[in-house]
CSV table of C-alpha atoms in Angstrom, one decimal:
chain,number,residue,atom,x,y,z
A,1,MET,CA,119.9,214.2,66.4
A,2,GLU,CA,123.1,213.0,64.8
A,3,ALA,CA,125.1,215.6,66.7
A,4,HIS,CA,123.7,214.3,69.9
A,5,LEU,CA,124.7,210.8,69.0
A,6,GLU,CA,128.1,211.9,67.8
A,7,ALA,CA,128.7,213.5,71.2
A,8,CYS,CA,127.6,210.3,72.9
A,9,PHE,CA,130.0,208.2,70.8
A,10,GLN,CA,132.8,210.7,71.5
A,11,ARG,CA,132.3,210.4,75.2
A,12,GLU,CA,132.2,206.7,75.0
A,13,GLU,CA,135.4,206.6,73.0
A,14,GLU,CA,137.2,208.9,75.4
A,15,ALA,CA,136.1,207.0,78.4
A,16,LEU,CA,137.2,203.7,76.8
A,17,ASN,CA,140.6,205.2,75.9
A,18,ALA,CA,141.1,206.5,79.4
A,19,LEU,CA,140.3,203.1,80.8
A,20,VAL,CA,142.5,201.3,78.4
A,21,ASP,CA,145.3,203.8,79.2
A,22,SER,CA,144.9,203.3,82.9
A,23,ILE,CA,145.0,199.6,82.5
A,24,THR,CA,148.1,199.6,80.3
A,25,SER,CA,149.8,201.8,82.8
A,26,TYR,CA,149.1,199.2,85.5
A,27,ASN,CA,147.0,201.8,87.2
A,28,PRO,CA,143.4,200.7,86.7
A,29,SER,CA,141.2,203.5,87.9
A,30,VAL,CA,137.7,202.6,89.0
A,31,SER,CA,136.5,206.1,88.1
A,32,ALA,CA,137.5,205.5,84.5
A,33,ALA,CA,135.5,202.3,84.4
A,34,GLN,CA,132.5,204.1,85.9
A,35,ASP,CA,132.8,206.8,83.4
A,36,LEU,CA,132.8,204.2,80.7
A,37,LEU,CA,129.6,202.7,82.1
A,38,ALA,CA,127.9,206.0,82.3
A,39,ALA,CA,128.9,206.8,78.7
A,40,ASP,CA,127.6,203.4,77.6
A,41,GLU,CA,124.2,204.1,79.3
A,42,GLU,CA,124.1,207.5,77.7
A,43,LEU,CA,124.7,205.9,74.3
A,44,GLY,CA,122.0,203.4,74.9
A,45,ARG,CA,119.5,206.1,75.6
A,46,GLY,CA,120.6,208.0,72.6
A,47,VAL,CA,120.1,205.0,70.4
A,48,GLU,CA,116.5,204.6,71.8
A,49,LEU,CA,115.9,208.2,71.1
A,50,LEU,CA,117.1,207.6,67.6
A,51,ALA,CA,114.7,204.8,67.1
A,52,ALA,CA,111.8,206.9,68.3
A,53,HIS,CA,112.9,209.7,66.0
A,54,GLN,CA,113.0,207.4,63.1
A,55,SER,CA,109.5,206.0,63.7
A,56,ASN,CA,108.1,209.5,64.1
A,57,HIS,CA,109.7,210.5,60.9
A,58,ALA,CA,108.2,207.5,59.1
A,59,HIS,CA,104.8,208.3,60.6
A,60,LEU,CA,105.0,211.9,59.5
A,61,GLN,CA,105.8,210.8,56.0
A,62,HIS,CA,102.9,208.4,55.9
A,63,LEU,CA,100.5,211.2,57.1
A,64,ARG,CA,101.8,213.5,54.5
A,65,ALA,CA,101.3,210.9,51.8
A,66,THR,CA,97.7,210.3,53.0
A,67,ALA,CA,97.0,214.0,53.0
A,68,ALA,CA,98.3,214.3,49.5
A,69,GLN,CA,96.2,211.4,48.4
A,70,LEU,CA,93.0,212.8,49.9
A,71,GLU,CA,93.7,216.2,48.4
A,72,ALA,CA,94.0,214.6,44.9
A,73,HIS,CA,90.8,212.7,45.5
A,74,LEU,CA,88.9,215.8,46.5
A,75,GLN,CA,90.2,217.7,43.5
A,76,SER,CA,89.2,214.9,41.1
A,77,SER,CA,85.6,214.8,42.7
A,78,LEU,CA,85.2,218.5,42.4
A,79,ARG,CA,86.4,218.4,38.8
A,80,LEU,CA,83.9,215.7,38.1
A,81,VAL,CA,81.0,217.6,39.7
A,82,ALA,CA,81.9,220.7,37.7
A,83,ASP,CA,82.0,218.7,34.4
A,84,THR,CA,78.7,217.1,35.2
A,85,ARG,CA,77.1,220.4,35.9
A,86,ARG,CA,78.4,221.8,32.7
A,87,ASP,CA,77.0,218.9,30.8
A,88,LEU,CA,73.6,219.2,32.5
A,89,LEU,CA,73.3,222.9,31.7
A,90,ALA,CA,74.5,222.2,28.1
A,91,HIS,CA,71.6,219.9,27.4
A,92,PRO,CA,68.4,221.7,26.5
A,93,PRO,CA,65.4,220.7,28.5
A,94,SER,CA,63.2,218.2,26.6
A,95,LYS,CA,59.4,218.5,26.4
A,96,PRO,CA,57.2,215.5,27.3
A,97,PRO,CA,55.2,214.2,24.4
A,98,ALA,CA,51.8,215.9,24.4
A,99,THR,CA,50.0,213.2,22.5
A,100,GLY,CA,46.4,212.3,23.2
A,101,ALA,CA,47.3,208.8,24.4
A,102,ALA,CA,49.6,210.2,27.1
A,103,SER,CA,47.0,212.6,28.5
A,104,ALA,CA,44.4,209.8,28.6
A,105,ARG,CA,46.7,207.7,30.8
A,106,ALA,CA,47.4,210.5,33.2
A,107,VAL,CA,46.0,209.5,36.6
A,108,PRO,CA,45.4,212.0,39.4
A,109,ALA,CA,47.8,211.5,42.3
A,110,ASP,CA,45.0,211.2,44.8
A,111,ASP,CA,43.3,208.4,42.9
A,112,LEU,CA,46.6,206.6,42.6
A,113,LEU,CA,47.3,206.7,46.3
A,114,ALA,CA,43.8,205.7,47.2
A,115,TYR,CA,44.1,202.8,44.8
A,116,ALA,CA,47.5,201.8,46.2
A,117,ARG,CA,46.1,201.8,49.7
A,118,ARG,CA,43.1,199.6,48.5
A,119,VAL,CA,45.2,197.1,46.5
A,120,SER,CA,47.9,196.7,49.1
A,121,ARG,CA,45.6,194.5,51.2
A,122,TYR,CA,45.3,192.0,48.3
A,123,THR,CA,48.9,192.0,47.1
A,124,VAL,CA,51.5,189.5,47.9
A,125,PRO,CA,53.0,190.6,51.2
A,126,PRO,CA,56.7,191.6,50.9
A,127,THR,CA,57.5,189.2,53.7
A,128,PHE,CA,55.8,186.3,51.9
A,129,ARG,CA,58.5,183.7,51.6
A,130,ALA,CA,56.8,180.3,51.7
A,131,LYS,CA,57.0,178.5,48.4
A,132,VAL,CA,53.6,177.3,47.5
A,133,PRO,CA,53.9,174.0,45.5
A,134,PRO,CA,51.6,173.5,42.5
A,135,ILE,CA,48.1,172.4,43.5
A,136,PRO,CA,47.6,168.7,42.9
A,137,GLY,CA,44.4,167.4,41.2
A,138,PHE,CA,41.4,167.9,43.4
A,139,GLY,CA,38.3,165.9,44.2
A,140,ALA,CA,35.3,167.9,43.3
A,141,ASP,CA,32.7,168.2,45.9
A,142,ALA,CA,30.9,171.5,45.4
A,143,ASP,CA,29.1,173.1,48.2
A,144,ALA,CA,25.6,173.2,46.8
A,145,ASP,CA,24.0,174.9,49.8
A,146,LYS,CA,25.2,178.5,49.2
A,147,GLU,CA,25.1,180.2,45.9
A,148,GLY,CA,28.0,182.4,46.7
A,149,GLY,CA,30.2,179.5,47.9
A,150,GLY,CA,32.7,178.2,45.4
A,151,GLY,CA,34.0,174.8,44.6
A,152,ALA,CA,36.5,173.0,46.9
A,153,GLY,CA,39.6,174.1,45.2
A,154,GLY,CA,41.6,175.8,47.9
A,155,ALA,CA,45.2,176.7,47.5
A,156,GLY,CA,47.6,174.0,48.6
A,157,GLU,CA,49.5,174.7,51.8
A,158,GLY,CA,53.1,174.1,51.2
A,159,ASP,CA,55.8,175.4,53.5
A,160,GLU,CA,58.9,173.7,54.5
A,161,PRO,CA,60.8,176.1,56.5
A,162,GLY,CA,64.2,174.6,56.9
A,163,THR,CA,66.3,175.9,59.7
A,164,HIS,CA,68.7,177.7,57.5
A,165,GLU,CA,65.8,179.4,55.7
A,166,GLU,CA,64.5,180.6,59.1
A,167,GLU,CA,67.8,182.1,59.9
A,168,ALA,CA,68.0,183.8,56.6
A,169,GLU,CA,64.5,185.2,57.3
A,170,ARG,CA,65.6,186.5,60.7
A,171,ALA,CA,68.7,188.1,59.1
A,172,ARG,CA,66.5,189.9,56.6
A,173,ASP,CA,64.0,191.2,59.2
A,174,GLY,CA,64.7,194.6,60.6
A,175,ALA,CA,65.6,195.7,64.1
A,176,GLY,CA,61.9,196.2,65.0
A,177,VAL,CA,61.1,192.5,64.5
A,178,ALA,CA,64.1,191.5,66.6
A,179,ALA,CA,62.6,193.5,69.5
A,180,LEU,CA,59.5,191.3,69.6
A,181,THR,CA,59.3,188.3,71.8
A,182,ALA,CA,59.6,184.8,70.4
A,183,GLU,CA,55.9,184.2,70.7
A,184,GLN,CA,55.0,187.3,68.7
A,185,ARG,CA,57.6,186.5,66.1
A,186,GLU,CA,56.1,183.0,65.8
A,187,TRP,CA,52.6,184.5,65.3
A,188,ILE,CA,53.8,186.9,62.6
A,189,GLN,CA,55.6,184.1,60.8
A,190,ALA,CA,52.5,181.9,61.0
A,191,VAL,CA,50.5,184.7,59.5
A,192,ASN,CA,53.0,185.1,56.7
A,193,ARG,CA,53.0,181.4,55.9
A,194,LEU,CA,49.3,181.5,55.1
A,195,PRO,CA,48.9,180.6,51.4
A,196,PHE,CA,48.5,183.6,49.2
A,197,VAL,CA,46.3,183.6,46.2
A,198,PRO,CA,45.8,186.7,44.0
A,199,TRP,CA,42.0,186.2,44.0
A,200,PRO,CA,39.4,186.0,46.7
A,201,SER,CA,39.5,182.5,48.2
A,202,GLU,CA,36.6,180.5,49.1
A,203,ASP,CA,36.4,181.6,52.7
A,204,VAL,CA,36.8,185.3,51.7
A,205,MET,CA,33.9,184.8,49.3
A,206,ALA,CA,31.8,183.2,52.0
A,207,ARG,CA,32.3,186.3,54.1
A,208,GLY,CA,31.2,188.6,51.3
A,209,ALA,CA,28.1,190.4,50.3
A,210,LEU,CA,27.0,187.8,47.8
A,211,ALA,CA,27.1,185.0,50.4
A,212,HIS,CA,25.3,187.2,52.9
A,213,VAL,CA,22.5,187.8,50.4
A,214,ALA,CA,22.4,184.0,49.7
A,215,GLN,CA,22.1,183.3,53.4
A,216,MET,CA,19.2,185.8,53.6
A,217,ARG,CA,17.4,184.0,50.8
A,218,ALA,CA,18.1,180.7,52.4
A,219,GLN,CA,16.6,181.9,55.7
A,220,GLY,CA,13.5,183.1,53.9
A,221,ARG,CA,14.1,186.8,54.4
A,222,ASP,CA,13.5,188.9,51.3
A,223,PRO,CA,16.6,190.8,50.4
A,224,ALA,CA,14.8,193.1,48.0
A,225,GLY,CA,12.7,194.3,50.8
A,226,MET,CA,15.7,195.7,52.6
A,227,THR,CA,16.1,199.2,51.4
A,228,ARG,CA,18.2,200.5,54.2
A,229,PRO,CA,21.9,200.0,54.0
A,230,LEU,CA,23.3,197.1,56.0
A,231,GLU,CA,25.3,199.1,58.4
A,232,GLU,CA,22.5,201.5,59.2
A,233,ALA,CA,20.2,198.6,59.9
A,234,GLU,CA,22.8,197.0,62.3
A,235,LEU,CA,23.3,200.4,64.0
A,236,GLU,CA,19.5,200.6,64.4
A,237,ALA,CA,19.4,197.2,66.0
A,238,ARG,CA,22.2,198.1,68.3
A,239,ARG,CA,20.7,201.4,69.4
A,240,ARG,CA,17.4,199.6,70.1
A,241,GLU,CA,19.2,197.1,72.3
A,242,GLU,CA,21.0,199.8,74.2
A,243,ALA,CA,17.8,201.7,74.8
A,244,GLU,CA,16.1,198.5,76.0
A,245,GLU,CA,19.0,197.9,78.4
A,246,ARG,CA,18.9,201.4,79.7
A,247,GLU,CA,15.2,201.0,80.3
A,248,ARG,CA,15.7,197.8,82.1
A,249,GLU,CA,18.4,199.3,84.3
A,250,ARG,CA,16.1,202.2,85.2
A,251,ARG,CA,13.4,199.8,86.2
A,252,ASP,CA,15.8,197.9,88.4
A,253,GLU,CA,16.9,201.1,89.9
A,254,ASP,CA,13.4,202.1,90.8
A,255,GLU,CA,12.7,198.6,92.2
A,256,ARG,CA,15.8,198.8,94.4
A,257,ARG,CA,14.9,202.2,95.7
A,258,ARG,CA,11.4,201.1,96.5
A,259,ARG,CA,12.6,198.1,98.4
A,260,ARG,CA,15.1,200.2,100.4
A,261,ASP,CA,12.3,202.5,101.4
A,262,GLU,CA,10.2,199.6,102.6
A,263,GLU,CA,13.2,198.3,104.6
A,264,GLU,CA,13.6,201.7,106.3
A,265,GLU,CA,10.0,201.8,107.1
A,266,ARG,CA,10.0,198.4,108.6
A,267,ARG,CA,13.1,199.2,110.7
A,268,ARG,CA,11.7,202.4,112.0
A,269,ALA,CA,8.4,200.7,112.8
A,270,ARG,CA,10.4,198.0,114.8
A,271,ARG,CA,12.3,200.5,116.7
A,272,GLY,CA,9.1,202.3,117.4
A,273,SER,CA,10.6,205.7,116.8
A,274,VAL,CA,8.3,208.3,115.6
A,275,ALA,CA,11.1,210.5,114.2
A,276,ALA,CA,10.2,212.3,111.1
A,277,PRO,CA,11.3,210.5,108.0
A,278,PRO,CA,14.6,211.8,106.6
A,279,PRO,CA,14.3,214.4,103.9
A,280,ARG,CA,13.8,213.0,100.4
A,281,ARG,CA,17.0,214.7,99.2
A,282,ASP,CA,19.2,212.5,101.3
A,283,ASP,CA,17.4,209.4,100.4
A,284,ARG,CA,17.7,210.1,96.7
A,285,ALA,CA,21.4,210.9,97.0
A,286,GLN,CA,21.9,207.7,99.0
A,287,ALA,CA,20.0,205.8,96.4
A,288,ALA,CA,22.1,207.3,93.7
A,289,PHE,CA,25.2,206.4,95.6
A,290,PHE,CA,24.2,202.9,96.4
A,291,GLY,CA,22.6,202.3,93.1
A,292,GLY,CA,25.8,202.2,91.4
A,293,LEU,CA,27.3,199.5,93.6
A,294,ASP,CA,25.8,196.1,92.9
A,295,LEU,CA,27.6,194.6,95.9
A,296,TYR,CA,25.3,196.4,98.4
A,297,GLU,CA,22.1,194.6,97.3
A,298,PRO,CA,22.1,191.3,99.3
A,299,ASP,CA,18.4,190.7,98.4
A,300,GLU,CA,19.2,190.9,94.8
A,301,GLY,CA,21.8,188.2,95.1
B,1,MET,CA,23.4,185.5,40.7
B,2,ALA,CA,21.7,184.1,37.6
B,3,SER,CA,18.4,185.4,39.0
B,4,ASN,CA,19.7,189.0,38.8
B,5,PRO,CA,17.1,190.8,36.7
B,6,THR,CA,19.6,192.8,34.6
B,7,THR,CA,19.5,192.9,30.9
B,8,MET,CA,22.0,194.2,28.4
B,9,THR,CA,20.0,197.4,27.9
B,10,THR,CA,20.4,198.5,31.5
B,11,PRO,CA,23.2,200.9,31.9
B,12,PRO,CA,26.0,200.1,34.4
B,13,PRO,CA,25.5,201.4,37.9
B,14,PRO,CA,27.2,204.6,38.8
B,15,PRO,CA,30.4,204.2,40.7
B,16,PRO,CA,30.6,205.7,44.2
B,17,GLN,CA,31.9,209.2,44.2
B,18,GLN,CA,34.3,209.7,47.0
B,19,GLN,CA,35.2,207.3,49.8
B,20,GLN,CA,32.3,204.9,50.0
B,21,GLN,CA,32.7,204.3,53.7
B,22,GLN,CA,32.5,208.0,54.5
B,23,SER,CA,29.2,208.5,52.7
B,24,ALA,CA,27.8,205.4,54.3
B,25,ALA,CA,28.7,206.8,57.8
B,26,GLU,CA,27.2,210.2,57.1
B,27,GLY,CA,23.9,208.8,56.0
B,28,VAL,CA,23.3,207.2,52.7
B,29,GLN,CA,21.5,208.7,49.7
B,30,GLU,CA,18.3,206.9,49.6
B,31,ASP,CA,17.8,207.2,45.9
B,32,GLU,CA,19.9,204.1,45.3
B,33,ASP,CA,18.1,200.8,45.5
B,34,ARG,CA,19.6,198.3,47.8
B,35,TYR,CA,19.4,194.5,47.6
B,36,GLY,CA,19.9,192.9,51.0
B,37,GLY,CA,21.5,196.2,52.2
B,38,TYR,CA,24.0,196.3,49.4
B,39,THR,CA,24.0,198.5,46.3
B,40,ARG,CA,24.0,197.1,42.8
B,41,PHE,CA,27.5,198.3,42.2
B,42,GLU,CA,28.8,196.6,45.4
B,43,LEU,CA,27.3,193.3,44.4
B,44,GLU,CA,28.4,193.4,40.8
B,45,LEU,CA,31.9,194.5,41.9
B,46,GLU,CA,32.1,191.6,44.3
B,47,PHE,CA,30.9,189.1,41.7
B,48,VAL,CA,33.4,190.3,39.1
B,49,GLN,CA,36.3,190.0,41.6
B,50,CYS,CA,35.2,186.5,42.6
B,51,LEU,CA,35.5,185.5,38.9
B,52,GLY,CA,39.3,185.8,39.4
B,53,ASN,CA,39.1,182.5,41.4
B,54,PRO,CA,39.4,179.7,38.9
B,55,ALA,CA,37.7,177.3,41.3
B,56,TYR,CA,34.7,179.6,41.3
B,57,LEU,CA,34.6,179.5,37.5
B,58,ASN,CA,34.8,175.8,37.6
B,59,TYR,CA,31.9,175.8,40.0
B,60,LEU,CA,29.8,178.0,37.8
B,61,ALA,CA,30.6,175.7,34.8
B,62,ALA,CA,29.6,172.7,36.9
B,63,GLN,CA,26.3,174.4,37.7
B,64,LYS,CA,25.7,174.8,34.0
B,65,LEU,CA,25.4,178.5,34.5
B,66,LEU,CA,27.9,179.2,31.8
B,67,ASP,CA,25.7,177.6,29.2
B,68,LYS,CA,22.8,179.9,29.8
B,69,ALA,CA,22.4,182.8,27.3
B,70,ASP,CA,21.2,185.1,30.1
B,71,PHE,CA,24.4,184.5,32.1
B,72,VAL,CA,26.6,185.0,29.1
B,73,ALA,CA,24.8,188.2,28.3
B,74,TYR,CA,25.4,189.3,31.9
B,75,LEU,CA,29.1,188.5,31.6
B,76,ASP,CA,29.2,190.6,28.5
B,77,TYR,CA,27.5,193.5,30.3
B,78,LEU,CA,30.0,193.2,33.2
B,79,GLN,CA,32.7,194.2,30.8
B,80,TYR,CA,32.0,197.8,31.8
B,81,PHE,CA,34.4,197.2,34.6
B,82,THR,CA,37.2,197.7,32.1
B,83,GLN,CA,36.5,201.3,31.8
B,84,PRO,CA,38.8,203.6,33.7
B,85,LYS,CA,36.2,205.0,36.1
B,86,TYR,CA,35.2,201.5,37.2
B,87,ILE,CA,38.5,199.7,36.9
B,88,LYS,CA,40.0,201.6,39.8
B,89,PHE,CA,37.8,199.7,42.2
B,90,ILE,CA,39.1,196.3,41.1
B,91,THR,CA,41.6,195.0,43.6
B,92,HIS,CA,42.1,191.5,42.1
B,93,PRO,CA,43.4,192.0,38.6
B,94,PRO,CA,43.1,188.3,37.6
B,95,ALA,CA,39.4,188.9,37.6
B,96,LEU,CA,39.6,191.1,34.6
B,97,LYS,CA,41.6,188.5,32.6
B,98,ALA,CA,39.0,185.9,33.6
B,99,LEU,CA,36.2,188.1,32.5
B,100,GLU,CA,37.9,188.6,29.1
B,101,LEU,CA,38.4,184.8,28.8
B,102,LEU,CA,34.8,184.1,29.7
B,103,GLN,CA,33.6,186.0,26.7
B,104,GLN,CA,34.9,183.1,24.6
B,105,GLU,CA,32.8,180.1,24.3
B,106,ARG,CA,35.7,177.7,24.1
B,107,PHE,CA,36.9,178.9,27.5
B,108,ARG,CA,33.5,178.5,29.0
B,109,LYS,CA,33.5,174.9,27.9
B,110,GLU,CA,37.1,174.1,28.9
B,111,ILE,CA,37.0,175.6,32.4
B,112,LEU,CA,34.7,172.7,33.4
B,113,MET,CA,37.7,170.4,33.2
B,114,PRO,CA,39.6,170.2,36.5
B,115,ASP,CA,43.1,170.2,35.0
B,116,VAL,CA,42.4,173.4,33.1
B,117,MET,CA,41.3,174.9,36.3
B,118,THR,CA,44.4,173.7,38.2
B,119,ARG,CA,46.6,175.0,35.5
B,120,MET,CA,45.0,178.4,35.6
B,121,MET,CA,45.4,178.5,39.4
B,122,ASN,CA,49.0,177.6,39.2
B,123,GLU,CA,49.7,180.2,36.5
B,124,GLY,CA,47.9,182.8,38.4
B,125,ILE,CA,49.8,182.2,41.6
B,126,GLU,CA,53.1,182.0,39.7
B,127,ALA,CA,52.3,185.3,38.0
B,128,ALA,CA,51.6,187.1,41.2
B,129,LEU,CA,54.7,185.8,42.9
B,130,ASP,CA,56.8,186.7,39.8
B,131,ASN,CA,55.4,190.1,39.9
B,132,GLN,CA,56.4,190.5,43.5
B,133,ARG,CA,59.9,189.1,42.7
B,134,GLN,CA,60.4,191.6,39.9
B,135,HIS,CA,59.0,194.6,41.7
B,136,PRO,CA,59.8,194.1,45.4
């Protein structure tokens, strides 16, 4: 690098000397001036090259420093891992306390998971953010109709979602929520803002088994007489309804087929044709086809 | 539920074995008596959990149910829910605390007062939210 620049400088100097000589000897030569210009340009290029060279050099040094630093970091991490492993192996494994109390509190994993699933429905939702203010004094008017219904102490509804709180909520919600439309998000937030109480509230109790039994007693039905389980009784009722409906449909079907046959007879009688009646097979197939379409029964309306 | 014909000598009902819904779908065991279509265990479990609502306790006190010896004996009998094999069906833990408090006569008298009920409700909600804040 330096040699190259030296050569440039040399050329420049020689060209300059030649020019000066030619001028002092009252014989200015244009070629000498041109040589000087060329040498000057050459020098300029050399200087630029020098600048690039310097910057590359600096960059290389910086990279070398980074590499050294990372190397040191890696070595220290490896050393730390090795030390930790040595410590871990050095500690003897400890035995859990085998006392009676500990074994009594052992819970099978399946039970625990089933319980978690059950309880999650009644736990404070993680997205629950509304601050419920303390419930003010209430006016007692107990619902004396239902035994299962409680008093009128519902949880107070308190939510003041300030705009900045809503924004904070949105920032906390994940990407999945962001993909919903504004309407769906509003609905979810409305559901979250419902007051949460850690016990069954009055409306929950009103939907429960006790309230149902109380209703039955109020209607005069005898609950003790029902030995079948609730769901089975409902299923029974539904099955009976379906059977009745099917029966009704079949009756309508027969009615329609009969009327169609009569129409055919009448038409044939009007035309006066004595053609043999079409085979029963076609008629039944036709009836099966048309029976499914309610639109083709003008007389049924 | 004051008309429930249970005395203290009756043993607690057996808890359901596996998933209750599954057995109900397959076809129930008819050896259990049902009241209004519900088993005794279901009804007692529901009642115990409703006790977690202080407003309901206040209502019971207002109906003078908490003064009846039969009812108090029933509440004492309901304490079988604190045993491990029954407790796993409780989904509202405040109910158990309420059951414990109901064993004391002083509490049974005091829950009639509205501000005691309000305080209990506030503390219950606060405790639930605190729990959530500590264990998110």
